[in-house]
Coordinates of C-alpha atoms in Angstrom, one line a residue:
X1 CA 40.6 44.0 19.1
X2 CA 39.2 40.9 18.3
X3 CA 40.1 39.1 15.0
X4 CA 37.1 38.3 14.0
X5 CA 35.2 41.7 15.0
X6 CA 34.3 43.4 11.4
X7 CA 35.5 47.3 11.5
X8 CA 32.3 49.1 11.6
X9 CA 31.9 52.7 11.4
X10 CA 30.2 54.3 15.1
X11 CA 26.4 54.4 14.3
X12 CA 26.6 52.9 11.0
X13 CA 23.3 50.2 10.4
X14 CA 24.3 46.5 9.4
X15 CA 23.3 45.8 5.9
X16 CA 21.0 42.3 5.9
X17 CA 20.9 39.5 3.8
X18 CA 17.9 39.8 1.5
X19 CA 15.7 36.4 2.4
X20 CA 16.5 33.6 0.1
X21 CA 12.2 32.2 -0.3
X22 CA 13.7 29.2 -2.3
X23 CA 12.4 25.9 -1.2
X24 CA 14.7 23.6 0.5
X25 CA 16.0 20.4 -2.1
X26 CA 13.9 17.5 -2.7
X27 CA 14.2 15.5 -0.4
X28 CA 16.1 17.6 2.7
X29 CA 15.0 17.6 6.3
X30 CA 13.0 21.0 6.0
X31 CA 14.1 22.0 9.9
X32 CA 17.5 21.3 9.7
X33 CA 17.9 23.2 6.3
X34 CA 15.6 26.2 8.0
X35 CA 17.9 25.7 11.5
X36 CA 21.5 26.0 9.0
X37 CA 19.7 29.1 7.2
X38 CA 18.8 30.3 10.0
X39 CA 22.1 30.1 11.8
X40 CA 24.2 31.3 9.0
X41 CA 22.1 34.8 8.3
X42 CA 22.9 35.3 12.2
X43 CA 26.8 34.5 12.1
X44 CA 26.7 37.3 8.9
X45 CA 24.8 39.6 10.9
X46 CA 26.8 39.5 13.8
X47 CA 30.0 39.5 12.1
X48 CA 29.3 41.7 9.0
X49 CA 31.2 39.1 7.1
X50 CA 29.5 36.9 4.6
X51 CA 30.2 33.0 4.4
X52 CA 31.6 32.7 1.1
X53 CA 30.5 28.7 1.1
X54 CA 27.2 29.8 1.9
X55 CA 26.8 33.0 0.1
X56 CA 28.1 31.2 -3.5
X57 CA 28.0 26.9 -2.9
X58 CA 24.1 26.4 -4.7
X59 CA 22.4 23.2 -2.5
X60 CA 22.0 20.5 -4.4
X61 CA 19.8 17.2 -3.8
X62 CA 20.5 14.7 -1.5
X63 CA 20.4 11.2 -2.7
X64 CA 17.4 9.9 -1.7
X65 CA 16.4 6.4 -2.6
X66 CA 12.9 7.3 -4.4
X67 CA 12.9 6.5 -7.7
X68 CA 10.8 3.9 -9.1
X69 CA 12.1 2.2 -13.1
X70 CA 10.1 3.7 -15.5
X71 CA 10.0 0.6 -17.4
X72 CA 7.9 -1.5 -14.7
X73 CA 4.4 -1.9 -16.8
X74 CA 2.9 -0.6 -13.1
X75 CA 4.6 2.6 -14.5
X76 CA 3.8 2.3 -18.1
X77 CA 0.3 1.5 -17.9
X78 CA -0.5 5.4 -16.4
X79 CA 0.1 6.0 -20.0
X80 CA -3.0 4.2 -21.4
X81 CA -6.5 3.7 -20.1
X82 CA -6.9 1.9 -16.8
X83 CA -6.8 -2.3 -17.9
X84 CA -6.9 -3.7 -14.1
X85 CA -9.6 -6.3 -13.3
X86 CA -11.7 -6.9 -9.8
X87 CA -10.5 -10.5 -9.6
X88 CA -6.8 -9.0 -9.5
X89 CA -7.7 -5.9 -7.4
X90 CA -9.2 -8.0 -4.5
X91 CA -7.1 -10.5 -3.2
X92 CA -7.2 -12.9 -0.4
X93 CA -3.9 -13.7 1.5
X94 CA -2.4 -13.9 4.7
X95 CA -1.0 -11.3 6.5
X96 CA 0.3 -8.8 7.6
X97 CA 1.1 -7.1 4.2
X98 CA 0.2 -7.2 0.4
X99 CA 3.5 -6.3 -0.5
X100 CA 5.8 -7.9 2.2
X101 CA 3.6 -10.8 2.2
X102 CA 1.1 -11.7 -0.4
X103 CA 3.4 -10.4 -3.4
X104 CA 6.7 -12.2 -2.4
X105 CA 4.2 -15.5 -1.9
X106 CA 3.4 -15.1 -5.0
X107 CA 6.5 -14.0 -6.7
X108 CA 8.1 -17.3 -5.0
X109 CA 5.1 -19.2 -6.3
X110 CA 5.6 -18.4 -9.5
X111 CA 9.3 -18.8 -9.5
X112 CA 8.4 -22.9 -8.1
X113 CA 6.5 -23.1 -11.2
X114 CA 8.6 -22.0 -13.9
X115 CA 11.2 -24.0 -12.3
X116 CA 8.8 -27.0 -12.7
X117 CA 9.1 -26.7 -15.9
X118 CA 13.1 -26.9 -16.9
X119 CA 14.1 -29.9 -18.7
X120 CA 14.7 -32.7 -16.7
X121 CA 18.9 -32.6 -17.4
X122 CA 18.9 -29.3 -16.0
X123 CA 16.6 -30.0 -12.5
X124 CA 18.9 -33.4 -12.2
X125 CA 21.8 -30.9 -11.6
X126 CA 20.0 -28.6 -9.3
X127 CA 21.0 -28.4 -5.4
X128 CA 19.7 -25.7 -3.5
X129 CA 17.2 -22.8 -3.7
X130 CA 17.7 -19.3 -2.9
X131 CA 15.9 -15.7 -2.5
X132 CA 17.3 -12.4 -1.6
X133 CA 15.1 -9.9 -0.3
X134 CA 16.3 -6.1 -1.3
X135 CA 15.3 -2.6 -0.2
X136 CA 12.2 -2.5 1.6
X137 CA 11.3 -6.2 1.8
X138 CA 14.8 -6.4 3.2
X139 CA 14.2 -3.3 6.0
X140 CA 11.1 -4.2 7.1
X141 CA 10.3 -7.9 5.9
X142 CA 11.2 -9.8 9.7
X143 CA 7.7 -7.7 11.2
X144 CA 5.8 -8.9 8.2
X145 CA 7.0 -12.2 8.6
X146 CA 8.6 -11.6 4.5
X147 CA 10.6 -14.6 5.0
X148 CA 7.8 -17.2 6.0
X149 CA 5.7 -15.8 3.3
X150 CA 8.7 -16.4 0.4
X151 CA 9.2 -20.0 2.1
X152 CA 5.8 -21.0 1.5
X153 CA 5.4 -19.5 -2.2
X154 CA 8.7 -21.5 -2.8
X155 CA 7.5 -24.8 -1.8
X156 CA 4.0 -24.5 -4.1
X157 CA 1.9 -22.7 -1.9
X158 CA -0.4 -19.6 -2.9
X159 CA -1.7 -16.9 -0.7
X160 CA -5.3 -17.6 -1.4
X161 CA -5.4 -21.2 -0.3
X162 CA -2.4 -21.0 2.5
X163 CA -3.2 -21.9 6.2
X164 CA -2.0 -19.2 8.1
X165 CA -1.2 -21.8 10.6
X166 CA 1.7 -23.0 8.2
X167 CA 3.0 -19.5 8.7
X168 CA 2.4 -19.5 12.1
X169 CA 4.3 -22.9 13.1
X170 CA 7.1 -21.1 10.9
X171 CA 7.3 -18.4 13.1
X172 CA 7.6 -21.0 16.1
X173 CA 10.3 -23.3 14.8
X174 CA 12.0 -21.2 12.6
X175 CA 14.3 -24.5 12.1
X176 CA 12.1 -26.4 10.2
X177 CA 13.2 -27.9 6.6
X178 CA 11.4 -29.2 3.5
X179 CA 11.6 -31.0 0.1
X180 CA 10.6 -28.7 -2.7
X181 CA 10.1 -31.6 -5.5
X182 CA 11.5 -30.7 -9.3
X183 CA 11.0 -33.4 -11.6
X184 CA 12.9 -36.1 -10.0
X185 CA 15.1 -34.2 -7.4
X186 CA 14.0 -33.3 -4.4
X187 CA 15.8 -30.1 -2.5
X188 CA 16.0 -29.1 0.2
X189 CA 14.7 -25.7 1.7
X190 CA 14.4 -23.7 5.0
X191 CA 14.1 -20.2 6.3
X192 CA 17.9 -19.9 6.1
X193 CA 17.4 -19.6 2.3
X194 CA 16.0 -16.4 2.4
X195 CA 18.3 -13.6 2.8
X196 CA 17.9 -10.7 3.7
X197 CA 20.0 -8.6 1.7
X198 CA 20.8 -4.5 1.0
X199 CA 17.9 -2.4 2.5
X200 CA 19.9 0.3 0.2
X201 CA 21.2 0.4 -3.6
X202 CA 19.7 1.0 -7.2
X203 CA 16.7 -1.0 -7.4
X204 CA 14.2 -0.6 -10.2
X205 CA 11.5 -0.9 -7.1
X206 CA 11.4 -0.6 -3.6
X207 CA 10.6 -3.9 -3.1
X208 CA 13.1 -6.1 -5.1
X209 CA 13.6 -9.7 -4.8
X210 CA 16.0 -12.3 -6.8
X211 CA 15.0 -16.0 -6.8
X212 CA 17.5 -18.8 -8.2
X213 CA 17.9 -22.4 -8.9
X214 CA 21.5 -22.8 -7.9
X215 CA 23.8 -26.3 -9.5
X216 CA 26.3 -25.6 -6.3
X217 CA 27.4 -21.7 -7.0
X218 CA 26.1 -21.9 -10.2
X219 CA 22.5 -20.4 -11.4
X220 CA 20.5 -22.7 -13.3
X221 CA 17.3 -19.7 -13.2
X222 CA 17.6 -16.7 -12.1
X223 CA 15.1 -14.2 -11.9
X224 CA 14.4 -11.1 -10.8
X225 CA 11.1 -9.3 -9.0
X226 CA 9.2 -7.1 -8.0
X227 CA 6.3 -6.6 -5.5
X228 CA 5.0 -3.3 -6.8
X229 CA 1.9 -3.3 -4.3
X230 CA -1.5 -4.4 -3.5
X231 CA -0.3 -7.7 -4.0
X232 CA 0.9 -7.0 -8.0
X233 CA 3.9 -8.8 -9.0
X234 CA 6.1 -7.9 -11.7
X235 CA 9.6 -9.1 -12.8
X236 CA 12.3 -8.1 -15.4
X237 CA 11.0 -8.5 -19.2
X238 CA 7.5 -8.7 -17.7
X239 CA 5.3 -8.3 -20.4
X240 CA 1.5 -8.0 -19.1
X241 CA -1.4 -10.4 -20.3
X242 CA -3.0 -9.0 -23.6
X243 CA -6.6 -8.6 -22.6
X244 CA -9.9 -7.2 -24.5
X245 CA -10.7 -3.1 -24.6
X246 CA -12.8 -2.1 -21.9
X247 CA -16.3 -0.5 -23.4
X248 CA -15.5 2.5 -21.7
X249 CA -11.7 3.8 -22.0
X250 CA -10.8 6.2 -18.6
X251 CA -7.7 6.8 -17.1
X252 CA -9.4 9.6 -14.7
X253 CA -12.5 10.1 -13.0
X254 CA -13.1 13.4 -14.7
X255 CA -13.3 10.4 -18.1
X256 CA -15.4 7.9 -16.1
X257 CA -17.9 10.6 -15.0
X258 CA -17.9 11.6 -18.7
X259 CA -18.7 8.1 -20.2
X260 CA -21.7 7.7 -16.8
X261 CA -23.4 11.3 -17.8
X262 CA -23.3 10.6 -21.4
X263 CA -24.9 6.8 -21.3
X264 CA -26.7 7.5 -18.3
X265 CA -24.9 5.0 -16.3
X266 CA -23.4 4.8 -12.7
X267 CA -19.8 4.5 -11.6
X268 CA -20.8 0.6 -10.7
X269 CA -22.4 -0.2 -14.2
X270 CA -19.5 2.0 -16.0
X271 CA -17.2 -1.0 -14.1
X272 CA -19.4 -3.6 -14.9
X273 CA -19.4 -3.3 -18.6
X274 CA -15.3 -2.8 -18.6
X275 CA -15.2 -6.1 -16.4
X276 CA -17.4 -8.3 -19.2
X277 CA -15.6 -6.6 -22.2
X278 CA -12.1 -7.0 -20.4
X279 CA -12.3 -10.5 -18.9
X280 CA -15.1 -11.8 -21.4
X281 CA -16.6 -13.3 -18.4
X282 CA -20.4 -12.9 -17.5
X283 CA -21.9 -10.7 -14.7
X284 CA -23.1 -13.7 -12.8
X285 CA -19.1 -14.3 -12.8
X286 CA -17.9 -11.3 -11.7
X287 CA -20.8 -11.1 -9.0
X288 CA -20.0 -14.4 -7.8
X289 CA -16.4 -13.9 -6.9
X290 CA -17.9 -10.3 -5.8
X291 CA -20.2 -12.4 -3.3
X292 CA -17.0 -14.3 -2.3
X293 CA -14.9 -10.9 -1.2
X294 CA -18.2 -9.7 0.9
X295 CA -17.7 -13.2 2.5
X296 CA -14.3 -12.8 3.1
X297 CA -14.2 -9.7 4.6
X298 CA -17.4 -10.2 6.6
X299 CA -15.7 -13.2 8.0
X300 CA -12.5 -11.2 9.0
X301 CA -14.3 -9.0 11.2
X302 CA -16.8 -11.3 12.9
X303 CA -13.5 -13.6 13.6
X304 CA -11.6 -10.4 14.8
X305 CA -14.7 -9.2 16.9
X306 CA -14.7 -12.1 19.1
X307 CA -11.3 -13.1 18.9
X308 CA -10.6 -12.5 23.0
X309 CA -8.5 -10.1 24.3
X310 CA -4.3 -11.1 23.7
X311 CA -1.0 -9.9 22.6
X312 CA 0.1 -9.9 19.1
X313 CA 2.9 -11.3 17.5
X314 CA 6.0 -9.2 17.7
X315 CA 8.4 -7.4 19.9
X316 CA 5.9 -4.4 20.8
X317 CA 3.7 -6.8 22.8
X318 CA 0.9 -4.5 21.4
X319 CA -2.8 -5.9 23.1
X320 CA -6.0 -6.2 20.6
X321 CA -8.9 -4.1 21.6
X322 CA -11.4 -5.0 18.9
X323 CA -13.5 -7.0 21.1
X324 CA -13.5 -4.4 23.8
X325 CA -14.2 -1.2 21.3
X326 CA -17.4 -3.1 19.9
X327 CA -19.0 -4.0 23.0
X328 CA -18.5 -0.7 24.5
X329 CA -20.2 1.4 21.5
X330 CA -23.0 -1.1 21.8
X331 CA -23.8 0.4 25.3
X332 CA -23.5 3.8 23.9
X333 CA -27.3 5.8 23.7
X334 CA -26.6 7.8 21.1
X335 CA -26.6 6.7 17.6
X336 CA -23.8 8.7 16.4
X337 CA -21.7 7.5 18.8
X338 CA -22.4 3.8 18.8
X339 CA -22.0 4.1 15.2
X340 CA -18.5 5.2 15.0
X341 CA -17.3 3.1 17.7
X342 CA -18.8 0.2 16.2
X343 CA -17.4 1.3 13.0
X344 CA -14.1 1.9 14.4
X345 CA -14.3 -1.4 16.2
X346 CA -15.1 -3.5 12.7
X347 CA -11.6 -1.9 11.1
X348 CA -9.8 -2.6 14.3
X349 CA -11.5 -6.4 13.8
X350 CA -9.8 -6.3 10.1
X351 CA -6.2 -5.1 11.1
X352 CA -6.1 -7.3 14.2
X353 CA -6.7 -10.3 12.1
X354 CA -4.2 -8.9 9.4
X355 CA -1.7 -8.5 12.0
X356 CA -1.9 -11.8 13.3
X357 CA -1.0 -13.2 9.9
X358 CA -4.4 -14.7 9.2
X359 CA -6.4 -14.5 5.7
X360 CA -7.6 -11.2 4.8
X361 CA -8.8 -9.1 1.5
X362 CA -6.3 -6.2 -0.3
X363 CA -8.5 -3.2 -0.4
X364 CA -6.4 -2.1 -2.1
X365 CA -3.5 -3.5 0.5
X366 CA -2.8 -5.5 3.7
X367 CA -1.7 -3.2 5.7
X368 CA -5.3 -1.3 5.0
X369 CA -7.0 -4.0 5.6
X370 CA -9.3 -2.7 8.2
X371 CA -11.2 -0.2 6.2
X372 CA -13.0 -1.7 3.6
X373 CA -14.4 -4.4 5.6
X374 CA -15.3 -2.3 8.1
X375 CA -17.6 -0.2 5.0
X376 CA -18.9 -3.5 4.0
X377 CA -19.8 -4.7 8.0
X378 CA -21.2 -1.1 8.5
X379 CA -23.6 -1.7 5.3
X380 CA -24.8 -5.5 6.1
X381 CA -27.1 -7.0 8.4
X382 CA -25.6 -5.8 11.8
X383 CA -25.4 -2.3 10.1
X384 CA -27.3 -0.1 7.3
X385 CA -29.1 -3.1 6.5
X386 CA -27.9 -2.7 2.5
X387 CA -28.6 -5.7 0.1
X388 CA -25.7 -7.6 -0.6
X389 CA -26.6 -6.3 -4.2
X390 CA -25.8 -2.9 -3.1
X391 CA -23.0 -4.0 -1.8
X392 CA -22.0 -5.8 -4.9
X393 CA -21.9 -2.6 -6.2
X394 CA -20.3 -0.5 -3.7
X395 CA -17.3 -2.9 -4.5
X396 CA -17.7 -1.9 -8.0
X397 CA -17.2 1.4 -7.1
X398 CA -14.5 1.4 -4.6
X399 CA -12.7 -0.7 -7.1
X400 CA -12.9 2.1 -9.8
X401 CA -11.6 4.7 -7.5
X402 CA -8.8 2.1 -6.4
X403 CA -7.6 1.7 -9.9
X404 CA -7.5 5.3 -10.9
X405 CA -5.3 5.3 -7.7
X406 CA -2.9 2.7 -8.6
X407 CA -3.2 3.7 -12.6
X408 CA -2.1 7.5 -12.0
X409 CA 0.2 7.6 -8.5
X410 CA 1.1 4.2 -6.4
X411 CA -0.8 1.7 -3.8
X412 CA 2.5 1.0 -2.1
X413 CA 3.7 2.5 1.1
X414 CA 7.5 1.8 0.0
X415 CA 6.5 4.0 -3.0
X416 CA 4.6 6.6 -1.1
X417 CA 3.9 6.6 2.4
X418 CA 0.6 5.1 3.9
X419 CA -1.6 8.0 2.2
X420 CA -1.4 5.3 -0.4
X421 CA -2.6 2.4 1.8
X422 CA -5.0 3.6 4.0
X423 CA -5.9 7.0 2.0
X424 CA -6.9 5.2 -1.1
X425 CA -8.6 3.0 1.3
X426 CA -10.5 5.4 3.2
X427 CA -11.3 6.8 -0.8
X428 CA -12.6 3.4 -2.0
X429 CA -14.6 3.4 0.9
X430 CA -16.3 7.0 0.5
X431 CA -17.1 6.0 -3.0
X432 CA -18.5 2.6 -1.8
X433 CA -20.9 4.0 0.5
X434 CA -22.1 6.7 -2.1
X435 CA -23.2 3.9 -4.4
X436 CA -24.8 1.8 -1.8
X437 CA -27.1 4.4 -1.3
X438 CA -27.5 5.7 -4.7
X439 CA -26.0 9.1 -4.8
X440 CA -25.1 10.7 -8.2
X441 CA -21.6 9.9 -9.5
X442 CA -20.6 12.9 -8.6
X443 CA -21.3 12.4 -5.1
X444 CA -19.1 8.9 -4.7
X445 CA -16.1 10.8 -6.3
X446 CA -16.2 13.8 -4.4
X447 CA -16.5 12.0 -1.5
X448 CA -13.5 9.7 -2.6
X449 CA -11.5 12.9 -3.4
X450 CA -12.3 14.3 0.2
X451 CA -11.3 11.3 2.2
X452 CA -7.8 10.7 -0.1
X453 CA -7.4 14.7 0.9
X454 CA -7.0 14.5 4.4
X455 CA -4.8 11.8 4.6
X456 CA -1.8 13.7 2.0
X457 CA 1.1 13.4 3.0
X458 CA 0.5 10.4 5.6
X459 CA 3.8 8.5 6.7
X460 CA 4.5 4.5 6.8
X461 CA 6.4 4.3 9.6
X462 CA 5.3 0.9 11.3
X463 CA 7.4 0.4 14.7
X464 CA 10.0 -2.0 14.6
X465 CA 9.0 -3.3 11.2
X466 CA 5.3 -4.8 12.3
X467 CA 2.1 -3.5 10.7
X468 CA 1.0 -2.9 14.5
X469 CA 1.7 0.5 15.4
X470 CA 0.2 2.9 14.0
X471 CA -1.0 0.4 11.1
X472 CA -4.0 -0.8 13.5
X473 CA -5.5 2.2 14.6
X474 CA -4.9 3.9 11.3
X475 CA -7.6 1.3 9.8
X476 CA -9.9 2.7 12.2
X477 CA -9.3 6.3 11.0
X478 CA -9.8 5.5 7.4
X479 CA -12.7 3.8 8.1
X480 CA -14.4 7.0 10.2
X481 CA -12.8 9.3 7.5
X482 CA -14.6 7.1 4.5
X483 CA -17.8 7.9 5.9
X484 CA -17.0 11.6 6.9
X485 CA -16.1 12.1 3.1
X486 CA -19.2 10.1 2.1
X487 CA -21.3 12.5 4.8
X488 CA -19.7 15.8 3.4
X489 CA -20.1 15.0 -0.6
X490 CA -24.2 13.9 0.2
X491 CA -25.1 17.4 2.2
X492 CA -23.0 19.7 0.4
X493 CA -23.6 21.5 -3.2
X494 CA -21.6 19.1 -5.4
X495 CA -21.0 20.9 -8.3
X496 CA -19.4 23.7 -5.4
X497 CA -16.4 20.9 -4.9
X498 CA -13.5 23.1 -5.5
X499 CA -11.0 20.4 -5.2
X500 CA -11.7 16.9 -7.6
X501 CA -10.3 13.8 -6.7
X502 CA -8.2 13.4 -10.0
X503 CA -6.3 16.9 -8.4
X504 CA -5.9 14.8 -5.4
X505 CA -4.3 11.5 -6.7
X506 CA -1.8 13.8 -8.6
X507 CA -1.1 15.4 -5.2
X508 CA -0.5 12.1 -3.8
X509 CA 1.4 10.8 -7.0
X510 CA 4.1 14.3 -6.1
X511 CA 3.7 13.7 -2.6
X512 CA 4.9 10.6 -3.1
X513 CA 7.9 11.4 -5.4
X514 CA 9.1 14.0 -3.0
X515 CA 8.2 11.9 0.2
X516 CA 11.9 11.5 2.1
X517 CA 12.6 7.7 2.1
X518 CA 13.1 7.3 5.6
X519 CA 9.0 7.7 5.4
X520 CA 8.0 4.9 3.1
X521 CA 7.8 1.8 5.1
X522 CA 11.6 1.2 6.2
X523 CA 10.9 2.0 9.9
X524 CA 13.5 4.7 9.9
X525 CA 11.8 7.6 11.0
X526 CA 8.8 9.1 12.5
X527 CA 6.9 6.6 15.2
X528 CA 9.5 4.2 14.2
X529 CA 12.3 6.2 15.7
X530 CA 10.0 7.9 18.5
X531 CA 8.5 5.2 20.1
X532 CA 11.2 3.2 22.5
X533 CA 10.2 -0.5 22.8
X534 CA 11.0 -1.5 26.3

């Protein structure tokens, strides 16, 4: 007889394993753990012998590289009412990312200054300048052209004002060298300064980064930082600006709505009187640099429209279709369908530019930087034909559900997937359309709630580290979905909204938390892995 054959009595039934309905660990591969399960009930059937590992060994969690410091003030300030401002929500930069790129401009940026500012003894000693990129930056950072970005920050350039063709030449001669000027000494820097260092380890964020001021091996300032997303930058010991109380303290919409219904006030106005009492700056000032973002992005897609036909930047060899997309819904005969092809071709307009590393607006990132201007373009002159006062407004808006967002779950793929790119994109947008044409409060967040919905659980998985594929298209998406969630909250009942969209950011906020790293912007799985560049 065979060893392994149990001794069964003739006609006797095989007791089976009762079904173990416990969720697979935090983080685990949900059809591998299924397949294992699934393989070891068979082995005990067919043997009538338990596995003893598998019968009495409890799974435990894999590591999984997820966890975000709880000291970073991004983190902290969930804790309180939201504080963020529109001037630091919408931000102009190159890109292709507002974390990749914009933040570690920045974070270089202001590393040049405060080394500006050492006595002179100290710069008189100083030879050489050096970043290390960590975790995601370090993963993914070559497609977002990280490197170039932190180059440029370090020899006193700032996202807002650089000329992407600085970045560009970069990219072309990657030999290049220049003289960052410190008091009297003049050092030398080049791409080889950059380093791209451990994609994997304990980092307080994702997306670490350590600059120094090196006398030979020796640090003269040292810092460390983080690019925590949307193009915020935080470092260790950073202690955030003291700023005013708003008027009207919210850390969720269900708050916001509260403050509207009870002083008669919509979402827009609500942010307009936190802005003033924040900032202490006048609404002519906020609707100025308001009017400057409406430029911005209307600019990005009239320059992506008729940019011609070419291949992007990168190893994927990817071709724009902006161009093509926009004149082909203008030959369309019906409405609905010339509508969301122009729509569609607008975000495409957005990304394209974003991916070819030229100026463009976070809303709330780069790598969604499709969808809001495509809202705005859709409401202007070649569109609904909305004042730029509306519009104004709609920003207002969009910006409120952005915040709430960013306050109570994360606007960073490395954090949590692209539902937080282009999902709270596609939600700004929903909300910005619902105030543009003056539907109750109720209405814009519903909307906003909808559209975040349907993008849950949305990976960042951009192919061989560019914000190409499926970054582009995904613009396009948002933008259709903004406008589907807008659609959906104006015809339905609204008080009949089951789901509201503070429910949703927490979904996102534990979606995120239990997303498996390999999904949040590292180009390790998903499209990523499927997708075989030739």
């Amino acid at each position: 007889m065979d060893c392994l054959a149990p001794e069964v009595p003739q006609n006797a039934e095989l007791a089976l394993p009762e079904l173990d309905l416990s969720e697979p660990p935090l983080g685990s591969d949900r059809r591998a753990f299924m397949m294992r399960s699934a393989l070891a009930t068979a082995i005990v059937a067919l043997t009538g012998r338990p596995l003893v590992a598998f019968a009495q060994s409890p799974a435990i969690d894999p590591v999984v590289n997820v966890g975000v410091d709880p000291n970073l003030d991004v983190v902290r300030r969930s804790k309180g009412p939201v504080m963020t401002l529109i001037d630091e929500f919408y931000k102009v930069g190159p890109g292709p990312s507002s974390s990749h790129t914009i933040g570690p401009m920045r974070i270089t940026y202001d590393f040049y200054q405060r080394a500006s500012k050492l006595p002179a003894a100290q710069l008189d000693q100083a030879t050489a300048l050096r970043v290390n990129l960590f975790g995601s930056l370090s993963a993914t950072g070559k497609g977002h052209g990280t490197e170039r970005a932190a180059l440029a920050g370090l020899i006193g350039m700032e996202p807002a004002t650089t000329d992407p063709a600085f970045l560009d030449g970069l990219a072309a001669d990657p030999t290049q060298t220049f003289k960052v000027k410190l008091g009297s000494k003049e050092i030398p820097v080049s791409l080889a300064d950059v380093i791209y260092d451990e994609t994997k380890g304990d980092f307080h964020h994702p997306n670490t980064m350590r600059v120094a001021l090196l006398a030979g091996d020796k640090p003269l300032l040292e810092q460390e930082y983080y690019s925590v997303g949307g193009g915020f930058i935080e470092w260790e010991g950073y202690v955030p600006p003291k700023k005013n109380p708003p008027k009207y303290p919210y850390s969720t919409m269900a708050e916001a709505l509260a403050h509207a219904e009870r002083d008669n006030l919509t979402l827009a106005q609500l942010m307009m009187a936190n802005e003033t009492a924040i900032s202490g700056r006048s609404e002519a000032e906020i609707n100025a640099f308001l009017d400057k973002i409406i430029g911005a992005m209307r600019a990005t897609v009239k320059t992506g429209l008729e940019a011609p036909t070419a291949v992007l930047p990168g190893p994927i060899k990817l071709k724009t279709k902006a161009g093509d997309v926009y004149k082909n819904a203008l030959k369309q005969e019906s409405p609905a369908r010339r509508g969301i092809g122009v729509v569609s071709a607008a975000a495409l307009a957005g990304s394209e530019e974003n991916a070819r590393g030229h100026l463009v607006i976070t809303a709330p990132t780069g790598g969604s930087a499709g969808v809001m201007p495509a809202i705005v373009y859709s409401l202007g002159p070649d569109g609904a034909k909305v004042s730029d006062e509306k519009i104004r407004e709609a920003l207002l808006a969009a910006g409120l559900v952005g915040y709430l967002c960013k306050h109570n779950a994360t606007l960073s793929a490395a954090e949590g997937g692209c539902q937080a790119e282009i999902g709270v994109a596609s939600a700004m947008g929903a909300a910005a359309l619902g105030q543009a044409h003056d539907t109750s409060n109720l209405v814009m967040a519903n909307g906003a709630g909808a559209a975040l919905e349907h993008h849950l659980g949305m990976t960042c998985d951009p192919v061989a580290g560019f914000v190409q594929i499926p970054c582009i298209e995904r613009c396009a998406f948002g933008a259709v979905k903004a406008w589907t969630g807008f659609l959906m909250a104006q015809n339905e009942i609204p008080a009949n909204r089951r789901v509201d969209l503070d429910t949703v950011i927490e979904a996102m906020a534990l979606t995120a938390k239990e997303m498996n790293s390999k999904y949040k912007e590292t180009s390790e799985g998903g499209m990523a892995v499927s997708l075989v560049l030739c």
